[in-house]
C-alpha positions as a printed Julia matrix, in Angstrom:
608×3 Matrix{Float64}:
  56.35  44.03    1.88
  55.75  47.72    0.48
  56.97  48.25   -2.42
  55.23  51.26   -3.89
  54.25  54.77   -2.15
  52.65  57.36   -3.58
  51.31  60.54   -1.75
  49.53  63.27   -3.27
  48.13  66.79   -1.95
  49.7   65.15    2.15
  50.68  67.25    4.84
  53.3   69.12    3.12
  53.78  66.67    0.52
  52.52  67.57   -3.13
  53.65  64.8    -5.02
  55.71  61.85   -3.74
  56.9   58.29   -5.2
  58.76  56.33   -3.4
  59.53  52.29   -3.51
  60.63  50.43   -1.19
  63.1   47.29   -1.63
  63.62  44.28    0.5
  65.57  44.38    3.74
  66.4   47.48    6.3
  65.02  50.43    4.29
  66.06  53.72    6.49
  64.87  57.6     6.04
  66.89  60.18    7.39
  66.73  63.74    7.62
  66.8   66.76    9.64
  64.81  67.0    12.52
  61.24  68.67   11.44
  62.2   67.54    7.61
  58.85  65.56    7.43
  60.54  61.89    7.77
  57.11  61.14   10.37
  54.91  62.55    7.3
  55.59  59.67    4.96
  54.7   56.98    8.25
  51.58  58.91    8.71
  50.89  58.66    4.9
  51.73  54.82    5.66
  48.93  55.13    8.37
  46.48  56.81    6.66
  46.29  54.69    3.76
  45.56  51.34    5.93
  42.78  53.1     7.91
  44.3   55.5    10.23
  42.32  58.44   11.79
  42.05  61.53    9.78
  41.42  65.05    9.76
  41.43  68.05    7.41
  45.39  69.67    8.31
  46.16  65.85    6.29
  45.34  67.82    3.42
  47.43  69.92    2.17
  46.73  73.96    2.46
  45.47  75.0    -0.82
  43.45  71.37   -1.75
  40.72  70.3    -1.33
  41.58  66.23   -1.81
  44.25  63.78   -0.9
  45.49  61.03   -2.19
  47.19  58.11   -0.9
  48.62  54.54   -2.52
  50.25  51.62   -1.39
  51.4   48.73   -3.09
  52.55  45.49   -1.12
  53.31  41.68   -2.17
  51.16  39.54   -1.48
  52.0   35.76    0.07
  50.06  33.28    0.03
  47.9   34.03    3.67
  47.13  37.13    2.23
  45.93  35.77   -1.58
  43.94  33.74    0.75
  42.64  37.05    2.32
  41.6   38.68   -0.37
  39.34  35.7    -2.12
  37.44  35.27    1.15
  36.98  39.48    0.96
  36.22  38.31   -3.02
  38.91  40.97   -3.87
  40.73  39.69   -7.24
  44.8   40.16   -7.03
  46.21  42.15   -9.39
  49.62  40.17  -10.38
  49.82  38.98   -7.14
  50.17  42.87   -5.1
  47.59  44.25   -3.07
  47.04  48.28   -4.01
  45.21  49.98   -0.78
  44.63  53.5    -2.23
  42.5   56.19   -0.15
  41.54  59.33   -1.05
  40.12  62.34    1.28
  38.49  65.1     0.89
  38.15  67.9     2.93
  33.99  68.5     4.39
  32.7   71.37    6.01
  33.33  70.15    9.56
  35.06  66.68    8.83
  36.92  64.67    6.08
  35.47  62.05    4.02
  37.46  59.32    2.94
  36.74  56.36    0.49
  39.03  53.49    0.72
  40.12  50.51   -1.81
  41.71  47.47   -1.9
  42.62  45.97   -5.11
  40.03  48.88   -6.67
  37.05  47.2    -4.9
  35.63  50.24   -2.32
  36.27  48.78    1.56
  35.2   49.91    5.05
  37.41  50.45    7.76
  37.19  47.42    9.94
  38.22  45.55    6.65
  41.22  47.98    5.83
  42.41  47.59    9.6
  41.56  44.03    8.96
  44.39  44.49    6.25
  46.19  46.41    7.86
  47.14  43.38   10.58
  48.27  41.14    8.06
  51.15  44.2     6.21
  52.22  46.23    8.67
  53.31  46.6    12.28
  54.32  50.4    13.37
  56.41  50.95   16.31
  56.93  53.76   18.01
  59.29  55.55   21.03
  55.74  56.45   21.83
  54.65  53.15   22.88
  56.84  52.71   25.75
  54.51  54.98   28.11
  51.6   52.27   27.1
  53.82  49.14   27.87
  54.1   50.14   31.11
  50.33  49.3    31.72
  49.37  46.0    33.15
  47.11  45.34   30.5
  48.66  46.38   27.93
  51.43  43.57   29.22
  49.24  41.1    29.62
  48.18  41.43   26.01
  50.89  41.5    24.9
  51.76  37.65   26.79
  48.23  36.64   24.68
  49.09  37.36   22.04
  52.47  35.54   22.49
  50.9   32.57   23.66
  49.3   31.78   20.06
  46.21  30.39   19.29
  45.88  27.83   21.56
  45.57  30.65   24.44
  44.11  32.68   21.92
  41.34  30.29   21.98
  40.93  29.67   25.55
  40.6   33.56   26.53
  38.03  33.45   24.07
  36.03  30.52   25.9
  36.53  32.76   29.33
  35.0   35.76   27.5
  31.87  33.75   26.21
  31.42  31.78   29.27
  32.04  35.34   31.66
  29.38  37.26   29.53
  27.25  34.32   30.46
  27.7   35.04   34.3
  27.32  38.06   33.93
  23.73  38.17   31.75
  22.75  34.93   34.21
  23.56  36.92   37.29
  21.59  40.32   35.57
  18.93  38.07   35.31
  18.76  36.73   39.03
  18.64  40.53   40.24
  16.09  41.67   37.79
  14.35  38.9    39.38
  14.52  39.88   43.04
  14.19  42.98   42.46
  10.49  42.43   40.48
   9.89  40.3    43.83
   7.4   42.89   45.13
   5.88  43.71   42.32
   5.39  39.84   41.4
   3.44  39.68   44.55
   0.99  42.3    44.24
   0.45  40.48   40.77
   0.41  37.47   42.0
  -2.28  38.36   44.74
  -4.35  40.14   42.05
  -4.36  37.29   39.62
  -5.16  34.95   41.85
  -8.4   36.92   43.33
  -9.35  37.2    39.1
  -8.3   33.8    38.34
 -10.65  32.1    41.27
 -13.44  34.86   40.37
 -13.81  33.64   36.85
 -13.61  30.29   38.05
 -15.98  30.63   40.34
 -18.21  31.93   37.44
 -17.47  29.03   35.3
 -17.27  30.33   31.65
 -17.6   28.13   29.12
 -20.24  28.98   26.05
 -19.53  32.56   24.65
 -23.23  32.7    23.97
 -24.32  31.7    27.05
 -25.07  35.34   28.13
 -27.41  35.71   25.2
 -29.28  32.54   25.74
 -29.75  33.4    29.18
 -31.49  36.46   27.99
 -33.61  34.37   25.77
 -34.96  32.04   28.34
 -35.04  34.99   30.67
 -38.18  36.3    28.1
 -40.0   32.96   27.99
 -39.99  32.33   31.58
 -40.96  36.4    32.24
 -43.91  35.99   29.68
 -45.08  31.98   30.35
 -48.79  32.98   30.6
 -49.11  35.31   27.3
 -47.14  32.61   25.82
 -49.36  29.98   26.88
 -52.59  31.83   25.91
 -51.12  33.33   22.65
 -49.97  29.64   21.61
 -53.71  28.34   22.49
 -55.26  31.11   20.02
 -53.43  29.81   17.4
 -53.75  26.35   17.56
 -57.55  27.62   17.15
 -56.49  29.58   14.14
 -54.95  26.94   12.85
 -56.42  23.69   13.07
 -59.72  23.3    15.87
 -62.34  25.61   17.05
 -65.92  25.92   17.6
 -66.83  27.57   14.41
 -65.55  25.42   12.52
 -63.78  28.47   10.64
 -60.05  27.62   11.27
 -57.46  27.38    8.35
 -57.29  24.03    8.66
 -60.82  23.88    7.97
 -61.1   26.56    4.86
 -58.03  24.7     3.29
 -59.77  21.12    3.56
 -63.09  22.65    2.19
 -60.69  24.5    -0.71
 -59.58  20.81   -1.08
 -62.68  19.23   -1.57
 -63.45  21.2    -4.04
 -60.46  21.42   -6.63
 -60.86  18.13   -6.24
 -64.02  18.46   -8.22
 -62.63  20.44  -10.53
 -59.63  18.44  -11.76
 -62.22  16.03  -12.17
 -63.24  17.84  -15.77
 -59.79  19.84  -15.88
 -56.62  17.76  -14.95
 -54.26  21.28  -15.75
 -55.75  22.0   -12.29
 -53.73  19.13  -10.13
 -50.84  21.35   -9.19
 -53.22  23.97   -7.87
 -54.82  21.15   -6.05
 -51.01  19.81   -5.03
 -50.59  23.54   -3.02
 -53.52  23.03   -1.51
 -53.41  19.8    -0.14
 -49.03  20.64    1.17
 -50.33  23.64    2.47
 -53.41  22.04    4.54
 -51.06  19.72    5.97
 -48.2   22.45    7.28
 -50.8   23.53    8.8
 -52.44  20.49   10.66
 -48.61  19.9    11.28
 -47.8   23.46   12.87
 -51.42  23.5    14.67
 -50.33  20.07   16.64
 -47.15  21.62   17.97
 -47.96  24.9    18.64
 -50.58  23.29   20.59
 -47.86  20.64   22.01
 -45.69  23.82   23.06
 -48.6   24.92   25.18
 -48.85  21.96   26.77
 -44.91  22.1    27.76
 -45.09  25.81   29.32
 -45.6   26.05   33.21
 -45.03  29.02   35.34
 -41.65  28.03   36.99
 -40.6   31.36   39.3
 -37.32  29.58   40.74
 -36.04  28.8    37.42
 -36.93  32.24   36.23
 -35.02  33.45   39.27
 -31.44  31.46   38.48
 -31.5   32.38   35.16
 -31.87  36.46   36.27
 -28.87  36.04   39.12
 -26.97  34.32   36.26
 -27.7   36.47   33.77
 -26.43  39.58   36.43
 -23.26  37.9    37.33
 -22.24  37.25   33.39
 -22.72  40.64   32.72
 -20.88  41.72   36.16
 -18.26  39.91   34.64
 -18.46  41.49   31.16
 -17.97  44.72   33.19
 -14.3   43.92   34.29
 -13.21  41.47   32.35
 -14.5   42.06   29.12
 -16.86  43.99   26.61
 -18.3   40.64   25.57
 -18.32  36.56   27.35
 -16.33  35.81   24.31
 -13.17  38.38   25.6
 -13.95  37.38   29.06
 -12.95  34.05   28.42
  -9.82  34.68   26.57
  -9.09  36.71   29.44
  -9.15  34.04   31.9
  -7.07  31.94   29.92
  -4.5   34.6    29.37
  -3.95  35.39   33.09
  -4.19  31.63   34.04
  -1.11  31.29   32.24
   0.78  34.32   34.03
  -0.23  33.26   37.52
   1.33  29.75   36.11
   4.01  31.23   34.95
   4.36  33.61   38.42
   3.67  30.83   40.47
   6.48  28.42   38.69
   8.9   31.64   39.21
  10.02  30.39   42.24
  11.57  27.22   41.02
  13.0   28.89   38.12
  14.61  31.81   40.53
  15.91  28.5    42.19
  16.99  27.1    39.48
  18.44  30.15   38.0
  20.76  30.96   41.12
  21.78  26.84   40.65
  22.83  28.1    36.99
  24.65  30.98   38.1
  26.7   28.88   40.42
  26.87  26.75   38.09
  28.59  29.07   35.55
  30.38  30.6    38.13
  32.58  27.68   38.26
  32.78  26.75   35.03
  34.88  30.25   34.67
  37.11  29.86   37.56
  37.61  26.13   36.07
  38.79  28.06   32.45
  40.53  30.98   34.25
  42.56  28.07   35.33
  43.36  26.66   32.35
  43.9   30.04   30.43
  46.39  30.53   33.89
  48.31  27.47   33.23
  48.48  28.56   29.52
  49.92  31.96   30.02
  52.33  30.4    32.99
  53.6   28.17   30.03
  53.43  31.75   27.53
  55.24  33.57   30.76
  58.62  30.81   30.88
  59.07  31.16   27.0
  58.51  35.11   26.16
  61.2   34.7    29.51
  63.65  33.03   27.93
  63.14  34.98   24.47
  62.75  38.44   25.65
  66.23  37.99   27.28
  68.11  36.24   24.3
  66.87  39.22   22.48
  68.22  41.52   24.84
  71.7   40.46   25.79
  72.98  41.77   22.23
  71.41  44.82   22.71
  74.24  45.45   25.79
  72.08  44.15   28.27
  74.05  40.94   28.9
  72.88  40.87   32.57
  69.21  41.46   32.38
  66.57  39.91   34.17
  62.93  39.36   32.85
  60.06  38.22   34.62
  56.51  37.79   34.39
  54.68  37.8    37.14
  51.47  36.56   37.22
  49.06  36.83   40.56
  45.47  36.11   41.39
  43.07  38.81   40.44
  39.12  38.43   40.3
  37.68  36.62   37.38
  36.61  39.1    34.44
  36.4   38.87   30.61
  40.18  39.13   30.75
  40.7   35.6    33.01
  41.51  35.61   36.58
  45.11  37.11   36.2
  46.98  40.32   36.75
  50.25  40.66   34.66
  53.1   42.83   35.11
  56.43  42.31   33.59
  59.51  42.75   36.39
  62.78  44.17   34.9
  66.43  44.23   35.98
  68.75  45.67   33.62
  71.94  45.65   36.13
  73.55  42.78   37.91
  72.5   42.73   41.43
  69.57  45.02   41.27
  66.01  42.92   42.62
  63.09  42.91   39.6
  60.64  45.63   39.83
  57.82  45.76   37.67
  59.02  47.58   34.58
  57.88  50.7    35.38
  59.85  51.43   38.05
  62.74  50.55   36.86
  63.48  51.06   33.25
  65.48  54.0    31.72
  64.21  55.78   28.27
  67.04  54.45   26.38
  66.46  50.61   28.38
  62.84  51.07   27.2
  63.74  52.16   23.85
  65.75  48.3    23.67
  62.8   46.42   25.12
  60.71  47.69   22.92
  63.24  46.52   20.34
  63.43  43.47   21.94
  59.94  42.38   22.26
  58.96  43.09   18.6
  61.92  40.35   18.08
  60.39  37.94   20.02
  56.89  38.56   18.02
  58.36  38.2    15.01
  60.27  35.28   15.33
  59.33  33.14   12.57
  57.37  35.84   10.18
  58.2   37.17    7.53
  55.53  38.75    5.65
  54.68  41.94    7.82
  56.51  44.69    7.1
  58.1   45.94   10.34
  58.03  50.1    10.86
  59.9   51.99   13.72
  59.91  55.36   13.97
  62.57  56.47   16.0
  63.14  53.62   18.26
  66.58  54.8    18.71
  66.44  58.3    20.29
  67.66  58.86   23.33
  70.88  56.38   23.12
  74.24  55.99   21.63
  77.42  54.74   21.4
  77.82  50.85   22.05
  73.92  51.02   22.68
  72.98  52.33   18.99
  75.13  50.14   17.55
  73.24  47.49   19.53
  70.24  48.78   18.15
  71.57  48.91   14.8
  72.73  45.38   14.34
  69.08  44.14   16.05
  67.58  46.16   12.9
  69.9   44.59   10.67
  69.36  41.24   11.84
  65.75  41.83   11.58
  65.92  42.9     7.66
  67.39  39.63    7.12
  64.07  37.76    7.23
  61.75  40.67    6.84
  61.31  44.14    5.45
  62.1   46.86    8.38
  61.62  50.75    7.66
  63.15  52.87    9.89
  63.13  56.57   10.37
  66.87  56.79   12.2
  69.02  59.69   13.45
  72.15  57.19   14.19
  74.64  57.09   11.79
  75.49  52.81   13.34
  71.95  53.18   12.35
  72.16  53.93    8.72
  74.83  52.54    7.65
  74.05  49.14    7.66
  70.34  50.18    5.49
  70.02  48.21    2.48
  67.92  51.1     1.12
  69.06  54.65    2.28
  66.59  57.88    1.86
  67.67  60.95    2.66
  64.12  63.47    3.57
  64.37  67.54    3.29
  62.19  70.17    3.51
  62.22  72.49    0.53
  60.6   76.2    -0.64
  59.51  75.96   -3.65
  58.01  78.95   -5.91
  53.79  78.03   -6.22
  50.78  79.98   -6.24
  48.52  79.35   -2.92
  45.21  79.19   -5.06
  42.95  78.65   -2.05
  45.0   80.63    0.98
  41.98  81.28    3.48
  42.87  77.65    4.78
  45.64  79.75    6.76
  44.79  81.54    9.85
  46.2   84.68   10.48
  48.29  82.97   13.24
  50.0   80.93   10.51
  50.16  83.29    7.37
  52.26  85.46   10.18
  54.71  82.58   11.23
  54.66  82.79    7.3
  55.56  86.3     6.53
  58.61  86.29    9.7
  60.37  83.31    8.52
  60.71  84.8     5.06
  61.23  88.5     6.49
  62.91  90.48    3.53
  60.36  89.17    0.49
  58.15  90.83   -1.24
  54.5   90.58    0.11
  53.42  88.82   -2.71
  56.02  86.55   -3.59
  55.73  85.51    0.3
  52.28  84.57   -0.76
  53.45  82.16   -3.97
  56.58  80.51   -1.54
  55.18  76.73   -0.61
  57.12  74.51    2.13
  57.02  70.95    0.46
  58.44  67.5     1.74
  61.3   66.06   -0.93
  62.84  62.32   -0.37
  66.14  61.32   -2.2
  67.69  57.95   -2.59
  70.92  57.65   -1.63
  72.4   54.7    -4.06
  76.06  55.69   -4.09
  78.47  55.61   -1.96
  79.7   59.05   -1.54
  75.46  60.43   -0.97
  75.24  57.9     1.84
  79.01  58.71    3.1
  78.32  62.74    3.09
  74.65  62.02    5.12
  76.49  60.04    7.64
  79.05  62.78    8.28
  75.89  65.17    8.87
  74.17  62.78   10.94
  77.47  62.0    12.91
  78.78  65.25   13.51
  76.74  67.99   11.27
  79.58  68.81    9.11
  81.48  67.47    6.4
  84.2   68.14    7.61
  87.19  65.57    6.75
  86.8   63.92   10.35
  83.22  63.15   10.11
  84.0   62.0     6.61
  86.23  59.59    7.68
  84.09  58.48   10.26
  81.16  57.56    7.94
  83.51  56.22    5.64
  84.39  53.91    8.3
  80.73  52.95    9.35
  80.07  51.82    5.26
  83.1   49.94    5.51
  82.31  48.1     8.67
  78.89  47.18    7.28
  79.73  45.92    4.12
  82.23  43.83    5.89
  79.21  42.18    7.63
  77.52  41.82    5.26
  79.68  40.18    3.45
  80.23  37.96    6.24
  76.84  37.27    6.75
  76.65  36.46    2.35
  79.68  33.98    3.26
  77.89  32.42    5.94
  74.43  32.33    4.36
  76.22  30.07    1.39
  78.17  27.55    4.2
  75.34  26.93    5.72
  73.46  25.92    2.19
  76.47  23.64    1.27
  76.22  21.88    4.77
  72.12  21.49    4.27
  73.55  20.11    0.25
């Protein structure tokens, strides 16, 4: 329930504070008095769109604060958002600051900065604003479908969410299939290339990344086998054996004999003898090995040719597939994996096609279940709405929710259309082709009553829902608004004295002209300055610039004030006839209210 609304520098409001109460709160006043500005402020503080025109001329900032009573569900929501309750109240503030080309705004809930999505989520839990302009939207089948789904409750909403999820999967699968089909030609071209490359690389039997280096070494050895034989023989002679006994082994043997004689006289030379002895053994071993190596060498032109051809092949592979043999081997591994994926893509396409068909079947079944829930909800809405419409001077009204098959989509497989017949004997027709303006106002009011049954936690706001009606219909609308106010808070802008008479709290909205310096007159364009000057013709220019139009709201808290306001609404005058009519309306309202109190007491007595 909205408890308090504070507004500063918003549109034509300089400073305003309003306390609202339970039941039916009515705002009246002349056309253009600024009643809708108050509703605009409520819309703005709860996340509505803003523009520079909402900031009062001469100011660069606007501030709105709305205080709501917090019921248990709202307290739970605050806890989820990690926002502390303030004495079981929710205080929502929004500050607007004028910029060069746009408006900056900051939103707070109980002092905590929040973004617009959070604020809009809170808005849905606090208020429901209904204006007669919504009747145009109501003619749309899409809006009618959403209303039916909302009326269907949580079970229907959960089924609708399933439809959304499955439909998204169907779309994703269809896109994947289309992508596969479109890339079929590219895939075949790529497949041919990879098959050729894999075949060439596999034929090369690449295994060792160092193979090319090893082959180059083998090629060098095989190409110089004669030189190696000659050099190995020379090395053998130098190390171990030659005709002149001048080999390294012979010389070391002589040196070893000499050192042995010396050690006999001086043992300190033993380490040197050991070194020479070791060197002699090493030279002998080296001589034996070089001799054995020379014996293994033989010319093999056929093997040399094989090595040369292999080297040429590997170098060609490296030129095509990698700077090194290791890179070529890595590339082979990569394209073999890609080739396997492409070869299996035919199977993937078939599997994806089957998956798509299964998802479409699942979507159809889920939509069918949604249709069943919608038909059940439609029957309930038909009965409930007719019940709500009959007291609104539509005793013979007929209403039907027509659900027709449609191509499955994210909203299901149904075309929902409201059919309506306000007059006996007339066939049911689409709402857009049948209802007049006054009938649409009553239809919208009854529809809101259907959705608010059993929920007394939101504040219902009606902006001239009764415009264009009179007499019996106006009285029926007044009774419906009053009935809604018995269970929850209702705010209503009205020009109907029949509605205003039933108000629990009555506010009059006026425009007044005050003397106030206009510090930022540059905010006005030339045309607006001219218009003001024309309206205030005859005043001095200096005085005109100091005059400002503001919105003022007064609480009609006694019988005389209310009677005068109802007389103005009824006839525009305060003559005896108008005052008498207003007094009769207030008397009837009091009688109705007393009867409801007695009925409530009797009901409680029976229960006890």
